[in-house]
Amino acid sequence: VSLVCGATALWDILLHPQEGVHADVELPSSWHTSSLLLLRWKDPAVLEECLSAAAEALVVDGSQVAAREVFPDHRLMIFAVSDLDRVSVRWKAALMAPSTRLADLVDTGFPDSLNATLCLHAVASNDVTDDESQTVRLADDLLNSLDAIHAYSAACQWWTMLTEQTDRSNDGDLLD
């Protein structure tokens, strides 16, 4: 009888979970990498000119496009566009079929936005091995040169620090 009662209680717990226990977790905005667009410029491009070309390609006013972080050593900028739906899709399309101006200024073969999974793997493998060869293996299919891989890795490290700061400001609670 005890065994039947225990099995019934376990069955009830498993099939009738508490309301809200498995609710969807709202991630902080820093985790939405599709809103962090990447632009790797060709030498000797000027940043303001690159942002202007990006705004033109996205068909938005230049005031809506802003650099979030710039990595001059890697010729890389992370930028965002205010108030635009599906911006990552539009940026990807712009890089796949660039205008002459955009093609002259920007490395159109570089990824259009950060990939959270790749970034987490790259940063974790660097923490564990302290060796960039793992990052190179992870990004090898995505990027065509060691310089591009280092640029992407720098963006990943920046994004990881941003997410850690966001997490710390929420005391580690993603639901705040």
Tab-separated table of N, CA and C in Angstrom:
chain	number	residue	atom	x	y	z
A	1	VAL	N	0.833	-1.187	0.000
A	1	VAL	CA	0.000	0.000	0.000
A	1	VAL	C	0.880	1.254	0.000
A	2	SER	N	1.946	1.256	0.779
A	2	SER	CA	2.860	2.404	0.831
A	2	SER	C	3.475	2.675	-0.537
A	3	LEU	N	3.821	1.608	-1.229
A	3	LEU	CA	4.418	1.741	-2.553
A	3	LEU	C	3.438	2.365	-3.534
A	4	VAL	N	2.192	1.957	-3.487
A	4	VAL	CA	1.158	2.505	-4.371
A	4	VAL	C	0.928	3.978	-4.049
A	5	CYS	N	0.874	4.331	-2.779
A	5	CYS	CA	0.689	5.730	-2.378
A	5	CYS	C	1.864	6.596	-2.839
A	6	GLY	N	3.081	6.088	-2.666
A	6	GLY	CA	4.267	6.814	-3.107
A	6	GLY	C	4.284	7.014	-4.607
A	7	ALA	N	3.942	5.972	-5.366
A	7	ALA	CA	3.898	6.068	-6.826
A	7	ALA	C	2.837	7.061	-7.265
A	8	THR	N	1.690	7.054	-6.595
A	8	THR	CA	0.606	7.984	-6.926
A	8	THR	C	1.039	9.423	-6.649
A	9	ALA	N	1.695	9.656	-5.535
A	9	ALA	CA	2.172	10.999	-5.196
A	9	ALA	C	3.203	11.482	-6.215
A	10	LEU	N	4.126	10.622	-6.584
A	10	LEU	CA	5.137	10.970	-7.580
A	10	LEU	C	4.495	11.266	-8.925
A	11	TRP	N	3.516	10.436	-9.316
A	11	TRP	CA	2.793	10.645	-10.575
A	11	TRP	C	2.098	11.998	-10.559
A	12	ASP	N	1.477	12.356	-9.435
A	12	ASP	CA	0.762	13.618	-9.316
A	12	ASP	C	1.725	14.804	-9.418
A	13	ILE	N	2.870	14.690	-8.789
A	13	ILE	CA	3.862	15.769	-8.831
A	13	ILE	C	4.398	15.962	-10.246
A	14	LEU	N	4.709	14.874	-10.915
A	14	LEU	CA	5.285	14.963	-12.258
A	14	LEU	C	4.292	15.448	-13.294
A	15	LEU	N	3.055	15.041	-13.195
A	15	LEU	CA	2.066	15.408	-14.211
A	15	LEU	C	1.330	16.702	-13.911
A	16	HIS	N	1.479	17.231	-12.721
A	16	HIS	CA	0.807	18.471	-12.347
A	16	HIS	C	1.804	19.430	-11.702
A	17	PRO	N	2.750	19.977	-12.486
A	17	PRO	CA	3.748	20.874	-11.896
A	17	PRO	C	3.099	22.173	-11.421
A	18	GLN	N	3.782	22.845	-10.502
A	18	GLN	CA	3.285	24.117	-10.004
A	18	GLN	C	3.195	25.117	-11.144
A	19	GLU	N	2.190	25.957	-11.083
A	19	GLU	CA	2.001	26.960	-12.112
A	19	GLU	C	3.170	27.947	-12.093
A	20	GLY	N	3.710	28.233	-13.266
A	20	GLY	CA	4.800	29.193	-13.383
A	20	GLY	C	6.186	28.625	-13.176
A	21	VAL	N	6.307	27.361	-12.777
A	21	VAL	CA	7.626	26.778	-12.535
A	21	VAL	C	8.429	26.704	-13.824
A	22	HIS	N	7.779	26.377	-14.917
A	22	HIS	CA	8.466	26.243	-16.201
A	22	HIS	C	8.160	27.421	-17.122
A	23	ALA	N	7.924	28.589	-16.550
A	23	ALA	CA	7.616	29.773	-17.348
A	23	ALA	C	8.832	30.156	-18.186
A	24	ASP	N	8.554	30.764	-19.324
A	24	ASP	CA	9.639	31.223	-20.184
A	24	ASP	C	10.426	32.315	-19.469
A	25	VAL	N	11.730	32.220	-19.554
A	25	VAL	CA	12.605	33.205	-18.931
A	25	VAL	C	12.878	34.301	-19.947
A	26	GLU	N	12.654	35.523	-19.551
A	26	GLU	CA	12.942	36.671	-20.403
A	26	GLU	C	14.414	37.016	-20.230
A	27	LEU	N	15.177	36.885	-21.302
A	27	LEU	CA	16.605	37.177	-21.224
A	27	LEU	C	16.839	38.675	-21.332
A	28	PRO	N	17.896	39.187	-20.705
A	28	PRO	CA	18.220	40.607	-20.841
A	28	PRO	C	18.506	40.948	-22.305
A	29	SER	N	18.317	42.209	-22.648
A	29	SER	CA	18.501	42.631	-24.040
A	29	SER	C	19.917	42.376	-24.544
A	30	SER	N	20.901	42.341	-23.653
A	30	SER	CA	22.279	42.095	-24.092
A	30	SER	C	22.458	40.698	-24.671
A	31	TRP	N	21.532	39.783	-24.371
A	31	TRP	CA	21.625	38.421	-24.899
A	31	TRP	C	21.071	38.318	-26.316
A	32	HIS	N	20.380	39.340	-26.784
A	32	HIS	CA	19.819	39.322	-28.130
A	32	HIS	C	20.885	39.815	-29.112
A	33	THR	N	21.713	38.905	-29.562
A	33	THR	CA	22.849	39.287	-30.400
A	33	THR	C	22.429	39.769	-31.774
A	34	SER	N	21.224	39.454	-32.211
A	34	SER	CA	20.803	39.886	-33.544
A	34	SER	C	20.687	41.403	-33.633
A	35	SER	N	20.587	42.085	-32.496
A	35	SER	CA	20.517	43.542	-32.526
A	35	SER	C	21.901	44.185	-32.497
A	36	LEU	N	22.942	43.372	-32.338
A	36	LEU	CA	24.319	43.866	-32.346
A	36	LEU	C	24.935	43.523	-33.694
A	37	LEU	N	24.921	44.482	-34.585
A	37	LEU	CA	25.385	44.256	-35.949
A	37	LEU	C	26.883	44.497	-36.049
A	38	LEU	N	27.524	43.733	-36.917
A	38	LEU	CA	28.967	43.835	-37.114
A	38	LEU	C	29.273	44.497	-38.449
A	39	LEU	N	30.277	45.348	-38.429
A	39	LEU	CA	30.760	45.988	-39.648
A	39	LEU	C	32.279	45.986	-39.575
A	40	ARG	N	32.899	45.276	-40.480
A	40	ARG	CA	34.368	45.258	-40.553
A	40	ARG	C	34.759	46.051	-41.791
A	41	TRP	N	35.474	47.141	-41.580
A	41	TRP	CA	35.788	48.022	-42.692
A	41	TRP	C	37.098	47.651	-43.354
A	42	LYS	N	37.210	48.113	-44.598
A	42	LYS	CA	38.452	47.944	-45.361
A	42	LYS	C	39.312	49.171	-45.109
A	43	ASP	N	40.622	48.984	-45.131
A	43	ASP	CA	41.515	50.135	-45.008
A	43	ASP	C	41.400	50.980	-46.257
A	44	PRO	N	41.479	52.220	-46.223
A	44	PRO	CA	41.555	53.176	-45.126
A	44	PRO	C	40.208	53.850	-44.865
A	45	ALA	N	39.175	53.116	-44.647
A	45	ALA	CA	37.830	53.661	-44.456
A	45	ALA	C	37.741	54.524	-43.193
A	46	VAL	N	36.804	55.460	-43.233
A	46	VAL	CA	36.520	56.340	-42.105
A	46	VAL	C	35.242	55.834	-41.440
A	47	LEU	N	35.247	55.749	-40.115
A	47	LEU	CA	34.108	55.186	-39.391
A	47	LEU	C	32.790	55.883	-39.700
A	48	GLU	N	32.807	57.212	-39.727
A	48	GLU	CA	31.573	57.954	-39.990
A	48	GLU	C	31.033	57.620	-41.376
A	49	GLU	N	31.932	57.440	-42.315
A	49	GLU	CA	31.530	57.080	-43.673
A	49	GLU	C	30.932	55.665	-43.699
A	50	CYS	N	31.503	54.766	-42.918
A	50	CYS	CA	30.969	53.397	-42.831
A	50	CYS	C	29.575	53.392	-42.221
A	51	LEU	N	29.385	54.163	-41.143
A	51	LEU	CA	28.060	54.250	-40.523
A	51	LEU	C	27.046	54.853	-41.478
A	52	SER	N	27.470	55.853	-42.222
A	52	SER	CA	26.589	56.472	-43.210
A	52	SER	C	26.203	55.475	-44.300
A	53	ALA	N	27.173	54.695	-44.769
A	53	ALA	CA	26.892	53.677	-45.790
A	53	ALA	C	25.971	52.593	-45.238
A	54	ALA	N	26.151	52.238	-43.965
A	54	ALA	CA	25.272	51.242	-43.339
A	54	ALA	C	23.849	51.774	-43.247
A	55	ALA	N	23.702	53.030	-42.842
A	55	ALA	CA	22.368	53.641	-42.764
A	55	ALA	C	21.710	53.671	-44.139
A	56	GLU	N	22.489	54.029	-45.140
A	56	GLU	CA	21.986	54.057	-46.518
A	56	GLU	C	21.543	52.658	-46.955
A	57	ALA	N	22.335	51.655	-46.657
A	57	ALA	CA	22.005	50.277	-47.044
A	57	ALA	C	20.762	49.769	-46.318
A	58	LEU	N	20.574	50.222	-45.077
A	58	LEU	CA	19.408	49.804	-44.291
A	58	LEU	C	18.186	50.686	-44.537
A	59	VAL	N	18.382	51.723	-45.342
A	59	VAL	CA	17.330	52.685	-45.688
A	59	VAL	C	16.750	53.322	-44.414
A	60	VAL	N	17.646	53.860	-43.600
A	60	VAL	CA	17.250	54.587	-42.395
A	60	VAL	C	18.031	55.891	-42.326
A	61	ASP	N	17.549	56.806	-41.516
A	61	ASP	CA	18.246	58.055	-41.282
A	61	ASP	C	19.545	57.769	-40.522
A	62	GLY	N	20.582	58.503	-40.844
A	62	GLY	CA	21.878	58.301	-40.207
A	62	GLY	C	21.848	58.443	-38.696
A	63	SER	N	20.898	59.227	-38.183
A	63	SER	CA	20.798	59.416	-36.731
A	63	SER	C	20.307	58.164	-36.010
A	64	GLN	N	19.766	57.199	-36.744
A	64	GLN	CA	19.275	55.961	-36.136
A	64	GLN	C	20.369	54.904	-35.990
A	65	VAL	N	21.531	55.157	-36.572
A	65	VAL	CA	22.632	54.190	-36.553
A	65	VAL	C	23.719	54.711	-35.617
A	66	ALA	N	24.121	53.874	-34.661
A	66	ALA	CA	25.129	54.304	-33.692
A	66	ALA	C	26.099	53.173	-33.388
A	67	ALA	N	27.369	53.537	-33.270
A	67	ALA	CA	28.391	52.557	-32.889
A	67	ALA	C	28.227	52.227	-31.413
A	68	ARG	N	28.242	50.944	-31.079
A	68	ARG	CA	28.196	50.505	-29.679
A	68	ARG	C	29.614	50.295	-29.160
A	69	GLU	N	30.468	49.745	-30.018
A	69	GLU	CA	31.866	49.492	-29.647
A	69	GLU	C	32.694	49.480	-30.923
A	70	VAL	N	33.916	49.996	-30.836
A	70	VAL	CA	34.811	50.041	-31.993
A	70	VAL	C	36.131	49.384	-31.600
A	71	PHE	N	36.627	48.533	-32.484
A	71	PHE	CA	37.903	47.843	-32.295
A	71	PHE	C	38.824	48.243	-33.449
A	72	PRO	N	39.515	49.397	-33.331
A	72	PRO	CA	40.334	49.894	-34.437
A	72	PRO	C	41.411	48.912	-34.892
A	73	ASP	N	42.014	48.189	-33.949
A	73	ASP	CA	43.068	47.233	-34.310
A	73	ASP	C	42.546	46.113	-35.204
A	74	HIS	N	41.263	45.829	-35.088
A	74	HIS	CA	40.651	44.751	-35.876
A	74	HIS	C	39.786	45.288	-37.020
A	75	ARG	N	39.753	46.633	-37.174
A	75	ARG	CA	38.899	47.271	-38.184
A	75	ARG	C	37.449	46.784	-38.042
A	76	LEU	N	36.964	46.762	-36.823
A	76	LEU	CA	35.640	46.207	-36.538
A	76	LEU	C	34.828	47.165	-35.682
A	77	MET	N	33.548	47.250	-36.017
A	77	MET	CA	32.619	48.053	-35.249
A	77	MET	C	31.371	47.219	-34.974
A	78	ILE	N	30.895	47.292	-33.734
A	78	ILE	CA	29.592	46.733	-33.384
A	78	ILE	C	28.655	47.929	-33.347
A	79	PHE	N	27.587	47.862	-34.120
A	79	PHE	CA	26.662	48.987	-34.144
A	79	PHE	C	25.232	48.505	-33.979
A	80	ALA	N	24.369	49.456	-33.671
A	80	ALA	CA	22.956	49.153	-33.466
A	80	ALA	C	22.128	50.185	-34.214
A	81	VAL	N	20.907	49.793	-34.519
A	81	VAL	CA	19.964	50.675	-35.200
A	81	VAL	C	18.742	50.804	-34.301
A	82	SER	N	18.347	52.038	-34.036
A	82	SER	CA	17.187	52.241	-33.161
A	82	SER	C	15.885	52.078	-33.941
A	83	ASP	N	14.914	51.520	-33.275
A	83	ASP	CA	13.541	51.419	-33.789
A	83	ASP	C	13.432	50.824	-35.180
A	84	LEU	N	14.014	49.667	-35.381
A	84	LEU	CA	13.888	49.016	-36.686
A	84	LEU	C	13.660	47.525	-36.482
A	85	ASP	N	12.533	47.051	-36.980
A	85	ASP	CA	12.230	45.624	-36.894
A	85	ASP	C	13.073	44.851	-37.887
A	86	ARG	N	13.454	43.653	-37.495
A	86	ARG	CA	14.175	42.721	-38.351
A	86	ARG	C	15.449	43.337	-38.940
A	87	VAL	N	16.129	44.151	-38.149
A	87	VAL	CA	17.322	44.842	-38.627
A	87	VAL	C	18.416	43.859	-39.020
A	88	SER	N	18.546	42.752	-38.296
A	88	SER	CA	19.611	41.799	-38.628
A	88	SER	C	19.376	41.162	-39.990
A	89	VAL	N	18.128	40.919	-40.329
A	89	VAL	CA	17.808	40.349	-41.643
A	89	VAL	C	18.120	41.366	-42.740
A	90	ARG	N	17.785	42.616	-42.492
A	90	ARG	CA	18.048	43.664	-43.488
A	90	ARG	C	19.550	43.891	-43.671
A	91	TRP	N	20.315	43.830	-42.572
A	91	TRP	CA	21.766	44.021	-42.667
A	91	TRP	C	22.409	42.852	-43.401
A	92	LYS	N	21.956	41.645	-43.103
A	92	LYS	CA	22.474	40.466	-43.796
A	92	LYS	C	22.211	40.590	-45.306
A	93	ALA	N	21.010	41.014	-45.672
A	93	ALA	CA	20.664	41.184	-47.087
A	93	ALA	C	21.523	42.270	-47.732
A	94	ALA	N	21.771	43.346	-46.996
A	94	ALA	CA	22.602	44.437	-47.529
A	94	ALA	C	24.028	43.968	-47.791
A	95	LEU	N	24.555	43.110	-46.923
A	95	LEU	CA	25.916	42.602	-47.122
A	95	LEU	C	25.988	41.551	-48.227
A	96	MET	N	24.897	40.834	-48.436
A	96	MET	CA	24.892	39.810	-49.488
A	96	MET	C	24.808	40.433	-50.881
A	97	ALA	N	24.141	41.574	-50.986
A	97	ALA	CA	24.022	42.278	-52.265
A	97	ALA	C	24.330	43.756	-52.018
A	98	PRO	N	25.606	44.070	-51.757
A	98	PRO	CA	25.953	45.432	-51.340
A	98	PRO	C	25.902	46.438	-52.488
A	99	SER	N	25.596	47.677	-52.120
A	99	SER	CA	25.721	48.776	-53.074
A	99	SER	C	27.208	48.965	-53.349
A	100	THR	N	27.527	49.705	-54.379
A	100	THR	CA	28.931	49.953	-54.712
A	100	THR	C	29.641	50.638	-53.550
A	101	ARG	N	28.974	51.620	-52.958
A	101	ARG	CA	29.577	52.353	-51.840
A	101	ARG	C	29.861	51.417	-50.665
A	102	LEU	N	28.898	50.578	-50.300
A	102	LEU	CA	29.083	49.653	-49.185
A	102	LEU	C	30.192	48.652	-49.494
A	103	ALA	N	30.208	48.130	-50.704
A	103	ALA	CA	31.233	47.151	-51.100
A	103	ALA	C	32.631	47.761	-51.069
A	104	ASP	N	32.742	49.055	-51.367
A	104	ASP	CA	34.042	49.726	-51.344
A	104	ASP	C	34.565	49.943	-49.919
A	105	LEU	N	33.654	50.063	-48.956
A	105	LEU	CA	34.043	50.404	-47.591
A	105	LEU	C	34.114	49.225	-46.632
A	106	VAL	N	33.284	48.206	-46.859
A	106	VAL	CA	33.043	47.171	-45.853
A	106	VAL	C	33.452	45.798	-46.361
A	107	ASP	N	33.992	44.981	-45.463
A	107	ASP	CA	34.281	43.576	-45.758
A	107	ASP	C	32.950	42.831	-45.721
A	108	THR	N	32.361	42.606	-46.885
A	108	THR	CA	31.029	41.999	-46.956
A	108	THR	C	31.046	40.499	-46.675
A	109	GLY	N	32.221	39.899	-46.593
A	109	GLY	CA	32.320	38.485	-46.266
A	109	GLY	C	32.363	38.212	-44.764
A	110	PHE	N	32.477	39.266	-43.970
A	110	PHE	CA	32.517	39.123	-42.517
A	110	PHE	C	31.092	38.918	-42.005
A	111	PRO	N	30.909	38.156	-40.924
A	111	PRO	CA	29.551	37.929	-40.394
A	111	PRO	C	28.822	39.242	-40.104
A	112	ASP	N	27.521	39.215	-40.297
A	112	ASP	CA	26.701	40.419	-40.124
A	112	ASP	C	26.352	40.708	-38.662
A	113	SER	N	26.343	39.674	-37.824
A	113	SER	CA	26.027	39.864	-36.407
A	113	SER	C	26.705	38.765	-35.592
A	114	LEU	N	26.707	38.957	-34.290
A	114	LEU	CA	27.307	37.961	-33.405
A	114	LEU	C	26.419	36.730	-33.298
A	115	ASN	N	27.050	35.583	-33.148
A	115	ASN	CA	26.354	34.325	-32.901
A	115	ASN	C	26.631	33.974	-31.440
A	116	ALA	N	25.591	34.018	-30.612
A	116	ALA	CA	25.770	33.811	-29.169
A	116	ALA	C	26.401	32.458	-28.859
A	117	THR	N	25.972	31.426	-29.553
A	117	THR	CA	26.506	30.085	-29.296
A	117	THR	C	27.993	30.022	-29.600
A	118	LEU	N	28.387	30.539	-30.760
A	118	LEU	CA	29.802	30.546	-31.127
A	118	LEU	C	30.611	31.371	-30.128
A	119	CYS	N	30.079	32.522	-29.733
A	119	CYS	CA	30.795	33.365	-28.768
A	119	CYS	C	30.983	32.656	-27.434
A	120	LEU	N	29.939	32.026	-26.942
A	120	LEU	CA	30.049	31.330	-25.657
A	120	LEU	C	31.050	30.187	-25.731
A	121	HIS	N	31.032	29.442	-26.836
A	121	HIS	CA	32.002	28.352	-27.005
A	121	HIS	C	33.423	28.900	-27.111
A	122	ALA	N	33.581	29.963	-27.885
A	122	ALA	CA	34.916	30.533	-28.082
A	122	ALA	C	35.485	31.058	-26.776
A	123	VAL	N	34.689	31.803	-26.029
A	123	VAL	CA	35.163	32.372	-24.772
A	123	VAL	C	35.406	31.271	-23.748
A	124	ALA	N	34.517	30.287	-23.674
A	124	ALA	CA	34.698	29.181	-22.725
A	124	ALA	C	35.950	28.381	-23.049
A	125	SER	N	36.185	28.118	-24.325
A	125	SER	CA	37.370	27.335	-24.685
A	125	SER	C	38.637	28.128	-24.422
A	126	ASN	N	38.595	29.448	-24.594
A	126	ASN	CA	39.764	30.269	-24.263
A	126	ASN	C	40.015	30.276	-22.765
A	127	ASP	N	38.940	30.291	-21.962
A	127	ASP	CA	39.100	30.262	-20.510
A	127	ASP	C	39.707	28.942	-20.053
A	128	VAL	N	39.288	27.855	-20.677
A	128	VAL	CA	39.744	26.528	-20.266
A	128	VAL	C	41.154	26.254	-20.754
A	129	THR	N	41.400	26.515	-22.042
A	129	THR	CA	42.686	26.145	-22.620
A	129	THR	C	43.689	27.282	-22.644
A	130	ASP	N	43.190	28.535	-22.533
A	130	ASP	CA	44.040	29.707	-22.665
A	130	ASP	C	44.807	29.652	-23.985
A	131	ASP	N	44.131	29.140	-25.019
A	131	ASP	CA	44.757	28.919	-26.313
A	131	ASP	C	43.762	29.319	-27.395
A	132	GLU	N	44.199	30.151	-28.327
A	132	GLU	CA	43.289	30.616	-29.367
A	132	GLU	C	43.059	29.593	-30.463
A	133	SER	N	43.775	28.488	-30.467
A	133	SER	CA	43.588	27.494	-31.528
A	133	SER	C	42.175	26.923	-31.503
A	134	GLN	N	41.577	26.816	-30.311
A	134	GLN	CA	40.201	26.324	-30.205
A	134	GLN	C	39.244	27.317	-30.853
A	135	THR	N	39.442	28.612	-30.602
A	135	THR	CA	38.608	29.636	-31.217
A	135	THR	C	38.754	29.582	-32.726
A	136	VAL	N	39.964	29.401	-33.194
A	136	VAL	CA	40.209	29.312	-34.632
A	136	VAL	C	39.442	28.140	-35.223
A	137	ARG	N	39.463	26.984	-34.559
A	137	ARG	CA	38.725	25.821	-35.062
A	137	ARG	C	37.223	26.087	-35.081
A	138	LEU	N	36.701	26.760	-34.039
A	138	LEU	CA	35.275	27.041	-33.975
A	138	LEU	C	34.836	28.013	-35.065
A	139	ALA	N	35.677	29.009	-35.344
A	139	ALA	CA	35.294	30.053	-36.287
A	139	ALA	C	35.774	29.787	-37.704
A	140	ASP	N	36.517	28.729	-37.910
A	140	ASP	CA	37.141	28.469	-39.201
A	140	ASP	C	36.142	28.406	-40.349
A	141	ASP	N	34.987	27.813	-40.120
A	141	ASP	CA	33.993	27.718	-41.183
A	141	ASP	C	33.348	29.064	-41.474
A	142	LEU	N	33.315	29.943	-40.488
A	142	LEU	CA	32.663	31.239	-40.628
A	142	LEU	C	33.551	32.291	-41.277
A	143	LEU	N	34.828	32.243	-40.987
A	143	LEU	CA	35.721	33.337	-41.345
A	143	LEU	C	36.867	32.852	-42.214
A	144	ASN	N	37.345	33.760	-43.057
A	144	ASN	CA	38.317	33.353	-44.070
A	144	ASN	C	39.770	33.695	-43.750
A	145	SER	N	40.041	34.365	-42.642
A	145	SER	CA	41.427	34.694	-42.324
A	145	SER	C	41.622	34.749	-40.817
A	146	LEU	N	42.859	34.614	-40.407
A	146	LEU	CA	43.183	34.676	-38.985
A	146	LEU	C	42.852	36.057	-38.416
A	147	ASP	N	43.085	37.121	-39.204
A	147	ASP	CA	42.733	38.472	-38.758
A	147	ASP	C	41.237	38.586	-38.491
A	148	ALA	N	40.430	38.021	-39.374
A	148	ALA	CA	38.976	38.060	-39.204
A	148	ALA	C	38.558	37.271	-37.970
A	149	ILE	N	39.211	36.155	-37.735
A	149	ILE	CA	38.908	35.335	-36.555
A	149	ILE	C	39.239	36.107	-35.278
A	150	HIS	N	40.374	36.803	-35.263
A	150	HIS	CA	40.742	37.603	-34.095
A	150	HIS	C	39.748	38.748	-33.889
A	151	ALA	N	39.290	39.352	-34.982
A	151	ALA	CA	38.307	40.431	-34.882
A	151	ALA	C	37.005	39.911	-34.285
A	152	TYR	N	36.539	38.778	-34.780
A	152	TYR	CA	35.297	38.190	-34.274
A	152	TYR	C	35.454	37.795	-32.804
A	153	SER	N	36.603	37.263	-32.456
A	153	SER	CA	36.882	36.875	-31.072
A	153	SER	C	36.857	38.094	-30.151
A	154	ALA	N	37.382	39.223	-30.604
A	154	ALA	CA	37.356	40.454	-29.807
A	154	ALA	C	35.917	40.902	-29.569
A	155	ALA	N	35.081	40.800	-30.596
A	155	ALA	CA	33.667	41.156	-30.444
A	155	ALA	C	32.982	40.216	-29.455
A	156	CYS	N	33.315	38.946	-29.520
A	156	CYS	CA	32.738	37.966	-28.585
A	156	CYS	C	33.139	38.274	-27.147
A	157	GLN	N	34.401	38.625	-26.947
A	157	GLN	CA	34.859	38.950	-25.592
A	157	GLN	C	34.136	40.180	-25.061
A	158	TRP	N	33.926	41.187	-25.920
A	158	TRP	CA	33.186	42.384	-25.520
A	158	TRP	C	31.754	42.014	-25.139
A	159	TRP	N	31.105	41.205	-25.981
A	159	TRP	CA	29.719	40.804	-25.721
A	159	TRP	C	29.620	40.006	-24.420
A	160	THR	N	30.582	39.128	-24.171
A	160	THR	CA	30.570	38.330	-22.948
A	160	THR	C	30.693	39.228	-21.723
A	161	MET	N	31.575	40.230	-21.783
A	161	MET	CA	31.702	41.174	-20.668
A	161	MET	C	30.399	41.946	-20.467
A	162	LEU	N	29.749	42.334	-21.561
A	162	LEU	CA	28.476	43.050	-21.484
A	162	LEU	C	27.412	42.197	-20.801
A	163	THR	N	27.319	40.932	-21.182
A	163	THR	CA	26.313	40.056	-20.571
A	163	THR	C	26.633	39.792	-19.104
A	164	GLU	N	27.918	39.681	-18.770
A	164	GLU	CA	28.296	39.484	-17.361
A	164	GLU	C	27.949	40.709	-16.527
A	165	GLN	N	28.170	41.911	-17.084
A	165	GLN	CA	27.816	43.138	-16.369
A	165	GLN	C	26.310	43.219	-16.162
A	166	THR	N	25.550	42.866	-17.184
A	166	THR	CA	24.091	42.873	-17.079
A	166	THR	C	23.645	41.888	-16.021
A	167	ASP	N	24.255	40.711	-16.035
A	167	ASP	CA	23.902	39.678	-15.060
A	167	ASP	C	24.231	40.139	-13.643
A	168	ARG	N	25.404	40.772	-13.462
A	168	ARG	CA	25.790	41.263	-12.135
A	168	ARG	C	24.853	42.375	-11.664
A	169	SER	N	24.436	43.246	-12.579
A	169	SER	CA	23.549	44.340	-12.181
A	169	SER	C	22.170	43.823	-11.792
A	170	ASN	N	21.828	42.619	-12.248
A	170	ASN	CA	20.569	41.975	-11.855
A	170	ASN	C	20.790	40.977	-10.729
A	171	ASP	N	21.960	41.030	-10.084
A	171	ASP	CA	22.323	40.082	-9.023
A	171	ASP	C	22.197	38.639	-9.469
A	172	GLY	N	22.523	38.390	-10.736
A	172	GLY	CA	22.487	37.027	-11.245
A	172	GLY	C	21.100	36.518	-11.542
A	173	ASP	N	20.079	37.355	-11.339
A	173	ASP	CA	18.706	36.916	-11.559
A	173	ASP	C	18.217	37.449	-12.893
A	174	LEU	N	18.021	36.565	-13.844
A	174	LEU	CA	17.588	36.974	-15.174
A	174	LEU	C	16.139	37.424	-15.190
A	175	LEU	N	15.416	37.242	-14.129
A	175	LEU	CA	14.002	37.612	-14.109
A	175	LEU	C	13.775	39.029	-13.610
A	176	ASP	N	14.806	39.728	-13.154
A	176	ASP	CA	14.646	41.110	-12.675
A	176	ASP	C	14.380	42.036	-13.825
